[in-house]
Short mmCIF file of C-alpha atoms in Angstrom, two decimals:
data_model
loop_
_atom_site.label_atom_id
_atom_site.label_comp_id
_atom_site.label_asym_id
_atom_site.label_seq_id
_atom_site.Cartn_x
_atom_site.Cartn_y
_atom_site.Cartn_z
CA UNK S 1 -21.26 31.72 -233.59
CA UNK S 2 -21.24 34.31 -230.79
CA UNK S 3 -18.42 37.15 -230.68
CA UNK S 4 -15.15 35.42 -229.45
CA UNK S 5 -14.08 36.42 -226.06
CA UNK S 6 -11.01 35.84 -224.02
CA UNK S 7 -9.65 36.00 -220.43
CA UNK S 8 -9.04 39.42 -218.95
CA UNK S 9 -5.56 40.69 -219.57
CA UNK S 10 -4.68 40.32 -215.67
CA UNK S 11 -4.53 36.58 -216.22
CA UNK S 12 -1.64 36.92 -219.13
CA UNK S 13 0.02 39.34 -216.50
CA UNK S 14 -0.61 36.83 -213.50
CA UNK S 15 0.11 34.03 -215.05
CA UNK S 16 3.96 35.82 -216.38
CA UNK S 17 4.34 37.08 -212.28
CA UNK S 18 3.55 33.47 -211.40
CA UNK S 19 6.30 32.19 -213.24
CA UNK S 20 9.14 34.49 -212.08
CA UNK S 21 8.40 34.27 -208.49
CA UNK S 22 8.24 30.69 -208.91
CA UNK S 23 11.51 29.99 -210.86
CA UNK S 24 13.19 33.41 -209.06
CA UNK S 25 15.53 31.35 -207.15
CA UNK S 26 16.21 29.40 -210.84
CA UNK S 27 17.21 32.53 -212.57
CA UNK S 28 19.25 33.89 -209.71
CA UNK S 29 21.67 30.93 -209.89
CA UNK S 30 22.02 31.14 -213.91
CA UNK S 31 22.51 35.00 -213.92
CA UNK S 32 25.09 34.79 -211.11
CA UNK S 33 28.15 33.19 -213.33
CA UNK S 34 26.85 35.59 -215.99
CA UNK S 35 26.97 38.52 -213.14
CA UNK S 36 30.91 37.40 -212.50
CA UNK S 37 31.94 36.80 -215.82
CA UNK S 38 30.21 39.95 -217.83
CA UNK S 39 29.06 42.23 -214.97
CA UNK S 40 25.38 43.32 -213.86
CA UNK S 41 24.62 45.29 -216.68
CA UNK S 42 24.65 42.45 -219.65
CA UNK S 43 23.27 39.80 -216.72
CA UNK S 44 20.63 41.68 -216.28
CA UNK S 45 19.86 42.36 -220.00
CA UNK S 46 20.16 38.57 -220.38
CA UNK S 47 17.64 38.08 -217.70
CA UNK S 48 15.23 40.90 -219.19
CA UNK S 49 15.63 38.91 -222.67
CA UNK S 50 14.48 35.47 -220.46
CA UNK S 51 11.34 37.33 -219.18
CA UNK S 52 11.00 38.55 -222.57
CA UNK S 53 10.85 35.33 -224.42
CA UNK S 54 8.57 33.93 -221.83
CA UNK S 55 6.13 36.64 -221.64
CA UNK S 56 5.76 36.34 -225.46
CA UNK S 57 4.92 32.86 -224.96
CA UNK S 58 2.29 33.25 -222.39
CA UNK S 59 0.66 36.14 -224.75
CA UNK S 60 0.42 33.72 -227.35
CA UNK S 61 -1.05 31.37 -224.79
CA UNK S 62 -3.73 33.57 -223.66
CA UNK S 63 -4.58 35.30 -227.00
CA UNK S 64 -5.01 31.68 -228.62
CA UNK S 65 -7.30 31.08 -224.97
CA UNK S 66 -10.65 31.91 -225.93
CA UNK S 67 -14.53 30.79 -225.77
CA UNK S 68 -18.23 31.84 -227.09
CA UNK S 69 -20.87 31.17 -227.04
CA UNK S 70 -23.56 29.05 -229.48
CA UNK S 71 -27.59 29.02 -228.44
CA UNK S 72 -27.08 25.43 -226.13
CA UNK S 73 -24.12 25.30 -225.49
CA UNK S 74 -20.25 26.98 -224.86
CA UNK S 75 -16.79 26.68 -226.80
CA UNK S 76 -13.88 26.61 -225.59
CA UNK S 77 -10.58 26.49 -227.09
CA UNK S 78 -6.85 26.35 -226.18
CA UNK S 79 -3.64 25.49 -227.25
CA UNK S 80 -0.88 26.94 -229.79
CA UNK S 81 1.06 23.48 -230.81
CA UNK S 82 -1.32 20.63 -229.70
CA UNK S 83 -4.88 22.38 -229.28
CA UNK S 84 -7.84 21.43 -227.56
CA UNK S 85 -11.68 22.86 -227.87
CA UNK S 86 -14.22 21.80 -226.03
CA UNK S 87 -18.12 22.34 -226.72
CA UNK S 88 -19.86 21.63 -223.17
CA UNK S 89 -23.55 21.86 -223.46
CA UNK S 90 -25.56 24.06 -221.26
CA UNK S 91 -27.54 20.93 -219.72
CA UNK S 92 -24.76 18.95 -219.18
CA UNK S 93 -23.07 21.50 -216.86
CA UNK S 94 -22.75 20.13 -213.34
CA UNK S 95 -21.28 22.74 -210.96
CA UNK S 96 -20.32 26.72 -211.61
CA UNK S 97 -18.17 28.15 -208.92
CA UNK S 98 -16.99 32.08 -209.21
CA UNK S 99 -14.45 33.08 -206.63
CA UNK S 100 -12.41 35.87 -206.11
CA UNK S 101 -9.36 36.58 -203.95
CA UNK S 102 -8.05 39.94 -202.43
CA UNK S 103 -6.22 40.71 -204.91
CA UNK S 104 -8.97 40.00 -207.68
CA UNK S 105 -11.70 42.29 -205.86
CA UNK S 106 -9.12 45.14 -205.82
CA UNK S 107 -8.96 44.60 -209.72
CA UNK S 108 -12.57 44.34 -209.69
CA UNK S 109 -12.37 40.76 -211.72
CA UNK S 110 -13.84 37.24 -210.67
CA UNK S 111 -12.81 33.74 -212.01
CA UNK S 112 -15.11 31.32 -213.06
CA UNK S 113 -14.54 27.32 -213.22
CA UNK S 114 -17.51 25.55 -214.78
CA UNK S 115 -17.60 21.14 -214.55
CA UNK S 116 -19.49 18.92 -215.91
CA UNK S 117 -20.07 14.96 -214.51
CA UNK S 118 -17.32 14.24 -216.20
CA UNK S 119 -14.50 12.27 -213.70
CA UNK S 120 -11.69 12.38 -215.97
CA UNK S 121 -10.45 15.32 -215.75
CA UNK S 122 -8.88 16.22 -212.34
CA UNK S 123 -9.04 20.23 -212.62
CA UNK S 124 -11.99 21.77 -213.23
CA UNK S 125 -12.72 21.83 -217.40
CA UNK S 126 -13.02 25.41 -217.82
CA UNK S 127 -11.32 28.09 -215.82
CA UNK S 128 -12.03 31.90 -216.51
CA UNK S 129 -11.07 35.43 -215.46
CA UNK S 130 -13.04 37.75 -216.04
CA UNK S 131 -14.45 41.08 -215.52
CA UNK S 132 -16.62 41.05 -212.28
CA UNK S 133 -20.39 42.57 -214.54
CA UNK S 134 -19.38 39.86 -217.55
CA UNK S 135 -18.59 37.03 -215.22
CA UNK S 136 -22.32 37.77 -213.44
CA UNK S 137 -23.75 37.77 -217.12
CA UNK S 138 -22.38 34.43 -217.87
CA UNK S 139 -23.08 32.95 -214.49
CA UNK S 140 -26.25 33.62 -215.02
CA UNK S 141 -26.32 32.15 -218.50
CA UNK S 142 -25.13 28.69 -217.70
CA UNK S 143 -27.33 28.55 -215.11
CA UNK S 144 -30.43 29.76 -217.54
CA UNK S 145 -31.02 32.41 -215.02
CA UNK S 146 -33.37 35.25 -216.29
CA UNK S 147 -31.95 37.47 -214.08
CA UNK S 148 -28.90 39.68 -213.79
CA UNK S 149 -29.06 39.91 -209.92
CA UNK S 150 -28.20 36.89 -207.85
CA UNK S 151 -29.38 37.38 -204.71
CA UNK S 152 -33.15 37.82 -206.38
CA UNK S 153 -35.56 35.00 -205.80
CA UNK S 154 -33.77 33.34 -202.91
CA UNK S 155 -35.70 31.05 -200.68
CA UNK S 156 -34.77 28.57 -197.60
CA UNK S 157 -31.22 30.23 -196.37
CA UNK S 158 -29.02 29.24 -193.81
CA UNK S 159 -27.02 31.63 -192.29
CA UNK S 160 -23.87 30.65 -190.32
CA UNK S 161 -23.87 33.32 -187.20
CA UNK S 162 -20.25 33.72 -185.51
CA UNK S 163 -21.20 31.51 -182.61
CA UNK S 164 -21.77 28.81 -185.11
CA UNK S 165 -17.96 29.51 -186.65
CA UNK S 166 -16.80 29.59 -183.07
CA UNK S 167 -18.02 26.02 -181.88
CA UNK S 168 -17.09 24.50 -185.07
CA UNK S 169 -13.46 25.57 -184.83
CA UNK S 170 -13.58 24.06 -181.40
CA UNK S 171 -15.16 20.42 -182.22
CA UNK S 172 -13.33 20.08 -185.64
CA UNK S 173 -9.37 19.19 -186.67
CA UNK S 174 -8.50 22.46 -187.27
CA UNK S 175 -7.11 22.81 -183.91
CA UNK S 176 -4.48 20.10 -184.84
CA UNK S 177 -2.95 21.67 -187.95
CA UNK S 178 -2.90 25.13 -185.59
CA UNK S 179 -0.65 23.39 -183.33
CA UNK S 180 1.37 21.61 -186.25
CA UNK S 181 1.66 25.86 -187.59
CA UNK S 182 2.38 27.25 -183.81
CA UNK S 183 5.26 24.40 -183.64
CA UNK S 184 6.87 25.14 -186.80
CA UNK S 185 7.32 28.71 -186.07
CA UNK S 186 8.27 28.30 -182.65
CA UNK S 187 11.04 25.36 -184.12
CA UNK S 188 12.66 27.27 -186.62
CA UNK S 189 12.54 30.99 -184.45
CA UNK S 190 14.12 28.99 -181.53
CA UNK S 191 17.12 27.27 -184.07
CA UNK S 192 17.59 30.75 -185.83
CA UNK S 193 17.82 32.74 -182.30
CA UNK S 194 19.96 29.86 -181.18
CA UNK S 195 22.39 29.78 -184.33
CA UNK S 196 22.81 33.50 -184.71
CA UNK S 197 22.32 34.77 -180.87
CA UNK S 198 23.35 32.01 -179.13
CA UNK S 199 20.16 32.50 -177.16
CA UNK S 200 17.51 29.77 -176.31
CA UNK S 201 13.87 31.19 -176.70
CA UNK S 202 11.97 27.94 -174.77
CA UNK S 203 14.24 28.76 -171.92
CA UNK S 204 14.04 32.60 -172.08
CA UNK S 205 10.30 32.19 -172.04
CA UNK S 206 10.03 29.47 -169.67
CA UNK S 207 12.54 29.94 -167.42
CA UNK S 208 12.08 26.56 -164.92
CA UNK S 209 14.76 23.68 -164.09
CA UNK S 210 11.36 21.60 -163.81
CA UNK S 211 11.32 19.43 -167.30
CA UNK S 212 7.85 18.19 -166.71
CA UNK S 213 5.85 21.53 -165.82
CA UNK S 214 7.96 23.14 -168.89
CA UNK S 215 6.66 20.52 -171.29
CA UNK S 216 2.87 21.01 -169.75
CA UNK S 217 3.33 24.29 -169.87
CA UNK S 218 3.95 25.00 -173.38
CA UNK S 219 1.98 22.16 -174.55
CA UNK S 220 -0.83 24.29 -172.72
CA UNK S 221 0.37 27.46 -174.66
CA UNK S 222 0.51 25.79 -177.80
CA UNK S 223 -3.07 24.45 -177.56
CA UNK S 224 -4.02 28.34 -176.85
CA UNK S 225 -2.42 29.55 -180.05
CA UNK S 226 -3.41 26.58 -181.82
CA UNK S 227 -7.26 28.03 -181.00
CA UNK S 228 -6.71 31.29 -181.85
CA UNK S 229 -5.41 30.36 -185.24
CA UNK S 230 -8.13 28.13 -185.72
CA UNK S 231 -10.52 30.62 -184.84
CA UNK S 232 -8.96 33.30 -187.03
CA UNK S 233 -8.34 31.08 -189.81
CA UNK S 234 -12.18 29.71 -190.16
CA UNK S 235 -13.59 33.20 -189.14
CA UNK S 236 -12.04 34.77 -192.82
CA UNK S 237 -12.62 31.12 -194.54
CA UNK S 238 -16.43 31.01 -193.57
CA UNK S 239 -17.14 34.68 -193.52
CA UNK S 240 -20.93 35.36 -194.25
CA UNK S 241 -21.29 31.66 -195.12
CA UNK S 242 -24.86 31.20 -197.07
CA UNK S 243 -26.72 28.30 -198.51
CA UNK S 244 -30.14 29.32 -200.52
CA UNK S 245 -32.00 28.23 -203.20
CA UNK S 246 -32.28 30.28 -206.29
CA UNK S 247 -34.65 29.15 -209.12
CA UNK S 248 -34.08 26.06 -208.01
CA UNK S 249 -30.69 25.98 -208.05
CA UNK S 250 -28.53 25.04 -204.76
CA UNK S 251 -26.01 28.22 -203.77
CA UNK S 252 -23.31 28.31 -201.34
CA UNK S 253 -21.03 31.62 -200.84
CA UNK S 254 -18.76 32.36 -198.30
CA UNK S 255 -15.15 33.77 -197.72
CA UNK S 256 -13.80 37.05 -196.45
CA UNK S 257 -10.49 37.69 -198.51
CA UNK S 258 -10.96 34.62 -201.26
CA UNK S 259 -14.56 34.64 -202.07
CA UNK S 260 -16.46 31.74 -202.58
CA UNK S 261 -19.65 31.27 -205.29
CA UNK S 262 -20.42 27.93 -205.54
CA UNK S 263 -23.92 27.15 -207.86
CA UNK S 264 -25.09 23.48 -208.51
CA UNK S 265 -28.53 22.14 -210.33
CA UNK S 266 -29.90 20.35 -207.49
CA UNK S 267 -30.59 16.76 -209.99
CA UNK S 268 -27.45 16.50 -210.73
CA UNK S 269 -26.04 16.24 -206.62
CA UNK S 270 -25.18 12.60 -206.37
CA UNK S 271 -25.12 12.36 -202.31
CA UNK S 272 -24.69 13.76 -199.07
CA UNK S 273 -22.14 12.84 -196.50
CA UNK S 274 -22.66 13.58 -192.58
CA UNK S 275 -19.67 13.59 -190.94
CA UNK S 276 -18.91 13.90 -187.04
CA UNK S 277 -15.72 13.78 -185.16
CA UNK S 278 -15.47 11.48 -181.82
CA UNK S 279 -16.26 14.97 -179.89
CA UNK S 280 -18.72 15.89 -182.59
CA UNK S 281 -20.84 12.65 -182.01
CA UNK S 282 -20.75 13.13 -178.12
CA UNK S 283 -22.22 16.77 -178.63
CA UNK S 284 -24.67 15.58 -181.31
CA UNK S 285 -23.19 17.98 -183.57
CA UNK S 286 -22.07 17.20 -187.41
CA UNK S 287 -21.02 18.89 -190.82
CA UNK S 288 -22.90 18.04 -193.85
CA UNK S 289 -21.08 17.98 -197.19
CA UNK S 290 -22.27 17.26 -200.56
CA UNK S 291 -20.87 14.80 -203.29
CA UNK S 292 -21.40 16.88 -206.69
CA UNK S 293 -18.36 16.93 -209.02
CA UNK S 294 -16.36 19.88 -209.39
CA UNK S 295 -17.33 21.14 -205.75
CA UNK S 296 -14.42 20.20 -203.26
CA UNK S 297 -11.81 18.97 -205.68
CA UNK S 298 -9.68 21.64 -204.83
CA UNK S 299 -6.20 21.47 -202.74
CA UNK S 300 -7.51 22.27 -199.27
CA UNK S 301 -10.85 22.53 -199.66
CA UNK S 302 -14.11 20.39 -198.46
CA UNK S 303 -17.40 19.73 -200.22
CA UNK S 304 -19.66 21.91 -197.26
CA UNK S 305 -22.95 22.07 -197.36
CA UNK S 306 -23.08 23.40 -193.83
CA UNK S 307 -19.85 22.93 -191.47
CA UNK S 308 -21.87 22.68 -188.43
CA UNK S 309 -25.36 22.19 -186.85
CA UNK S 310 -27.69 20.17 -184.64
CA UNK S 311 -29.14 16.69 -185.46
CA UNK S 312 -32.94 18.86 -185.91
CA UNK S 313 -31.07 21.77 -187.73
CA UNK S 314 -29.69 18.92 -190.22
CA UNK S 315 -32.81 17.49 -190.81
CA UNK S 316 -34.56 20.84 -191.41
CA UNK S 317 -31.60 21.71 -194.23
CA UNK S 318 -31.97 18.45 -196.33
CA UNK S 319 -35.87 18.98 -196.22
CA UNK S 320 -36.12 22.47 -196.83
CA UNK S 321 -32.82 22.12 -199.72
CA UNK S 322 -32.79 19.00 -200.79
CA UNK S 323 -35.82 17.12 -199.65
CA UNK S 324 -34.90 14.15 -202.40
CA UNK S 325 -32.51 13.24 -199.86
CA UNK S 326 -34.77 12.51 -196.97
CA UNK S 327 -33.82 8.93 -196.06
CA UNK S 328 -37.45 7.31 -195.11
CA UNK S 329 -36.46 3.58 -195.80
CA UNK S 330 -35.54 0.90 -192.84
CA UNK S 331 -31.88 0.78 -191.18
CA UNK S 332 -29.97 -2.34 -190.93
CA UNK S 333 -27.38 -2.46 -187.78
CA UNK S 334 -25.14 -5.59 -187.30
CA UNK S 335 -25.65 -8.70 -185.56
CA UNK S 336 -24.70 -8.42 -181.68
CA UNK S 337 -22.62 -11.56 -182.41
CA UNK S 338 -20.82 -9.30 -185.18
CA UNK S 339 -19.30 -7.02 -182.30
CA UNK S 340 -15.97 -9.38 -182.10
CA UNK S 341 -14.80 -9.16 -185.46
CA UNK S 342 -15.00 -5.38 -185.29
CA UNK S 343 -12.03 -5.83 -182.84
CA UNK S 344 -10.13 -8.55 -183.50
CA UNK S 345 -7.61 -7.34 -186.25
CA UNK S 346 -6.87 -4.22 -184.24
CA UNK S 347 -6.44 -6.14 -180.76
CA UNK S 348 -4.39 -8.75 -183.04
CA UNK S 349 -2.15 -5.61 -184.31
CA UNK S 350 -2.21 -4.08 -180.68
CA UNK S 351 -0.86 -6.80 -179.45
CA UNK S 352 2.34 -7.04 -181.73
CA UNK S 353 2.70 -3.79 -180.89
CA UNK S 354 2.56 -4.37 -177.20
CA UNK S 355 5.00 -7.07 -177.44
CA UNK S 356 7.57 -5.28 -179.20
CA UNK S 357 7.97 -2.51 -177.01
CA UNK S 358 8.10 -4.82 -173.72
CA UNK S 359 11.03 -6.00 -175.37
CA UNK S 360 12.68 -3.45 -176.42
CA UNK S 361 12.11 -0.54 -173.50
CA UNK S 362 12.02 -0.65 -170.34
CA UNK S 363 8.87 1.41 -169.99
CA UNK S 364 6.98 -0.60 -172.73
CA UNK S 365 4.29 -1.94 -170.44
CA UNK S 366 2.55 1.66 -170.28
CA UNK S 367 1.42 0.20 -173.89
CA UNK S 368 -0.70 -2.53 -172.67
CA UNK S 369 -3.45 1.07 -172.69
CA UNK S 370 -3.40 0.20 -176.18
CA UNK S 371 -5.91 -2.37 -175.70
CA UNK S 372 -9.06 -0.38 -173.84
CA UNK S 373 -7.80 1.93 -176.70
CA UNK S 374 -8.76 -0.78 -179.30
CA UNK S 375 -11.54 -1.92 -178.05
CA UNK S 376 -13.35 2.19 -177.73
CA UNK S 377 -12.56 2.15 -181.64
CA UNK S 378 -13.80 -1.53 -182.32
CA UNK S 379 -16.96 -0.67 -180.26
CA UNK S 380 -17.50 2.58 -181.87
CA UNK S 381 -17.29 1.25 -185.20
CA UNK S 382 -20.06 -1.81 -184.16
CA UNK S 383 -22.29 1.24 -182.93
CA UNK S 384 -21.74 3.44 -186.29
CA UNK S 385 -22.22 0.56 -188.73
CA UNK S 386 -25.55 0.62 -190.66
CA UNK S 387 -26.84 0.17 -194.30
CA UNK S 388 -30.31 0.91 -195.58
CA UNK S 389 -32.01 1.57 -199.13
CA UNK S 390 -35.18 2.83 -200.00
CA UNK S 391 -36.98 3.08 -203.77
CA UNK S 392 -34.64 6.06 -204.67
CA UNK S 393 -31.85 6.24 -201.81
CA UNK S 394 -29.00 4.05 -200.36
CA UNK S 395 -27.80 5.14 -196.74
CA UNK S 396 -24.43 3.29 -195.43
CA UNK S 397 -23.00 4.45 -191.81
CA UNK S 398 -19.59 3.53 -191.43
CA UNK S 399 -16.36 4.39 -188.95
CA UNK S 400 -15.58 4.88 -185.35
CA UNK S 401 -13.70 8.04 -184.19
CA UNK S 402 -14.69 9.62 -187.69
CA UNK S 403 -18.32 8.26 -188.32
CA UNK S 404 -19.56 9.11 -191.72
CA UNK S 405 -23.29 9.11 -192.65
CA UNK S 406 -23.60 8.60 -196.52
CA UNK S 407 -27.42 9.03 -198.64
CA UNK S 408 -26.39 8.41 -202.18
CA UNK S 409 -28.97 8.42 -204.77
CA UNK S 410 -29.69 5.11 -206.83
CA UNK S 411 -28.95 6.86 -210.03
CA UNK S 412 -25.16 7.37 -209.16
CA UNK S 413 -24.25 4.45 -207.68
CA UNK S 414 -22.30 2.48 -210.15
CA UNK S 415 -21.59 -0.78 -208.71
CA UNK S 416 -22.68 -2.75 -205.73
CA UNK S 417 -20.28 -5.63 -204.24
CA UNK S 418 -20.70 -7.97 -201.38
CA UNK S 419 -17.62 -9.92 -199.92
CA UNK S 420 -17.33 -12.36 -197.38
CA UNK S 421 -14.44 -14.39 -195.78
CA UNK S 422 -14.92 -18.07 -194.39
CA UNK S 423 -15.16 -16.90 -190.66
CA UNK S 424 -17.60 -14.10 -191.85
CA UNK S 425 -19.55 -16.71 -193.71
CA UNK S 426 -19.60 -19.23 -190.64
CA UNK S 427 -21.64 -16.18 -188.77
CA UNK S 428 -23.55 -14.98 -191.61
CA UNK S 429 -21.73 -11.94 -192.14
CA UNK S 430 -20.90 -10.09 -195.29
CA UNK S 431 -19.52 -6.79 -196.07
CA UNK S 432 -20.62 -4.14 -198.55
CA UNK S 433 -19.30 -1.86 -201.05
CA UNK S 434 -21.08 0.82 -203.39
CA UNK S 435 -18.86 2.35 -205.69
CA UNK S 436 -20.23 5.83 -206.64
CA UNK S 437 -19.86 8.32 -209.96
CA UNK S 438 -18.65 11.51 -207.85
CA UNK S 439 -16.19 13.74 -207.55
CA UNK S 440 -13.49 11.15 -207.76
CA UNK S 441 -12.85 8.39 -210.04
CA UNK S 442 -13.47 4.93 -207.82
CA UNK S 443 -14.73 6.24 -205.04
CA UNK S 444 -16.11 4.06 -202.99
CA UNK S 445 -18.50 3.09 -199.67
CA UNK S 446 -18.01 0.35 -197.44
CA UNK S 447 -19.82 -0.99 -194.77
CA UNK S 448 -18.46 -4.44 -192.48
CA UNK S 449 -20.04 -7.08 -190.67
CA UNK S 450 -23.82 -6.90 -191.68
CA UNK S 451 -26.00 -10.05 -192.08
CA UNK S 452 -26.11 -12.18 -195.22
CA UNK S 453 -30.05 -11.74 -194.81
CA UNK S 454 -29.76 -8.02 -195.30
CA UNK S 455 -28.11 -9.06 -198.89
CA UNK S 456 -31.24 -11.59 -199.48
CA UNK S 457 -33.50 -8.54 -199.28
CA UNK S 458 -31.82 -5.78 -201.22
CA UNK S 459 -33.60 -5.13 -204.77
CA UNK S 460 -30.03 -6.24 -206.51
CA UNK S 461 -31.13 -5.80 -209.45
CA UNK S 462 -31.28 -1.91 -208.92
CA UNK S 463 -27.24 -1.84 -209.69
CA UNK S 464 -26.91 -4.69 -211.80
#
């Protein structure tokens, strides 16, 4: 056994500030019948002897925290009452990701969070803080790198260039959590101003008797801000984005103030997924992510390859990276006598919906737009719908407003299901479903309406 090593000290003293800001509130309200009753001076010294207690038992926690490392593999052990050690082996590591926030590069440490294919655990199985030089050396040792440098032997990068991170904050949903932000703020600024200064801010700022050009006007001024967030808020996200190749292993780093390292063995990516908004697909633009486990399992955060590029630029990333996931095989689109049953549940729905509101208001037939509204997404869903497999690959196509392009590989696809109902099976129809060993436990691909033939001619056998 290698020499026993443990987490740097800042995580016992981050992990002790974690817990008082998060239960400050908690401790307020149980000193503050102490604070009456005995004054400040023994409140406080009970509140010192509550940090106290817990700041012995998060020492404990971290000093009985600790990992080495054997010739194939790494140990890791936690746990004062019920204990838990793990021995991962180095060839059954799946995904290594060192990041680092602002306040982490100011102490000049980096945290590491290693997974393996396992789907049972929903946090990553290791998580490390260490010094920046030590968390390099042990980067490069899971990975079996030979060298201490890791921006050596890079080939095929992509670069994402600030016109890049400007477009795709202007095709993607960002925009709409901006606005959700901007409205917030605005809300609770105008009900504080209004409480304590008897002042209304929307008025004060907009100062017009005319309802309608008020409402246009600041939903015009909210989609500005709503922009500008956007913009600001994937500009420090996506800072000096890079994907590369490094001794054959795929790399992704970006992020200006929380630093993003992200290091996968290519064999052991399950799938890509292409996905495109409704304004993405009518600029030909899309975001490729990648389905490896322990990459994008955190709050927040997506699997990106690349967040945005050109049909060619796409194709010219998965051949130069990951060439294994060049789809070559035949494409299978739905019937043309398929189209109706991509509509009928939500026309169906629309109509209920219709119904109930030409009852109940008086302005309820505006919602009769519903139903061109309906039929866009039916259509677009006919349109996006595809399924195709070659000796190594299965590609399914699937949604309307949010298509999503899917090459899994054969080897991680656990199950393969086709369903059909009795009017499906009067016109041939069938859908199907892939159910995939990724990031998440049951996740699943499903594609509607494709011919029973299409079934006749997959290699079945492949996923029994």
């Amino acid at each position: 056994m290698n020499k026993v090593e443990r987490n740097h000290i800042i995580k016992l003293i981050s992990s002790i500030a974690k817990f008082i800001i998060k239960n400050f509130l908690f401790i307020i309200i149980i000193l503050k019948p102490l604070y009456t009753e005995f004054g400040i001076y023994k409140s406080l010294l009970f509140g010192s002897i509550i940090i106290l207690v817990v700041s012995i038992m998060y020492f404990i926690d971290w000093h009985n925290t600790i990992f080495y490392f054997e010739e194939n593999s790494i140990s890791y052990k936690k746990g004062t009452i019920n204990v838990k050690k793990r021995e991962i082996p180095f060839n059954k590591i799946n995904t290594v990701d060192i990041s680092q926030s602002m306040i982490q590069k100011l102490l000049d440490v980096y945290q590491i969070k290693i997974d393996t294919g396992s789907v049972i655990e929903e946090k990553s199985e290791i998580v490390l803080l260490l010094e920046s030089s030590r968390a390099s050396e042990i980067r490069n040792l899971l990975l079996e790198k030979n060298t201490d440098n890791i921006d050596e032997d890079t080939t095929n990068e992509y670069t994402l260039s600030s016109k890049d991170l400007l477009i795709y904050t202007l095709t993607s949903n960002v925009i709409l959590s901006g606005m959700g932000i901007i409205f917030v703020i605005i809300n609770f600024i105008d009900d504080y101003i209004n409480e304590f200064l008897n002042i209304n801010l929307i008025d004060r700022i907009i100062p017009s008797d005319n309802a309608v050009f008020k409402m246009v006007l600041i939903f015009i001024l909210f989609v500005i801000f709503s922009i500008f967030i956007a913009i600001i808020r994937n500009y420090i996200k996506y800072d000096g984005f890079r994907v590369y190749i490094e001794n054959d292993k795929l790399n992704i780093k970006y992020g200006m103030c929380n630093k993003k390292n992200y290091s996968f063995q290519r064999k052991k990516i399950k799938g890509i997924h292409i996905k495109q908004n409704f304004i993405m697909q009518k600029l030909n633009l899309r975001t490729i992510e990648v389905e490896s486990i322990g990459y994008g399992d955190e709050e927040g955060e997506k699997a990106i390859l690349y967040p945005i590029c050109t049909e060619k630029l796409q194709k010219n990333i998965i051949e130069d990276l990951m060439p294994e996931f060049s789809f070559k095989g035949t494409i299978n689109k739905p019937p043309k006598n398929s189209i109706f049953r991509f509509m009928i549940k939500k026309l169906i729905f629309a109509f209920i919906i219709i119904c109930f509101l030409v009852y109940k208001f008086s302005y309820g037939y505006l919602s009769i737009l519903l139903i061109p509204f309906v039929l866009v997404v039916g259509f677009l869903e006919y349109k996006n719908t595809a399924m195709g497999m070659s000796e190594n690959l299965v590609y399914m196509c699937c949604n309307g407003f949010n298509r999503n392009q899917s090459i899994i590989k054969m080897s991680a696809v656990q199950s393969f299901e086709v369903s059909e109902t009795y009017f499906q099976k009067l016109k041939g129809l069938s859908n199907y479903k892939i159910n995939i060993f990724g990031n998440q436990f049951g996740n699943s691909i499903k594609v509607c309406n494709l011919s029973y033939r299409f079934y006749e001619k997959l290699a079945v056998d492949k996923f029994m």
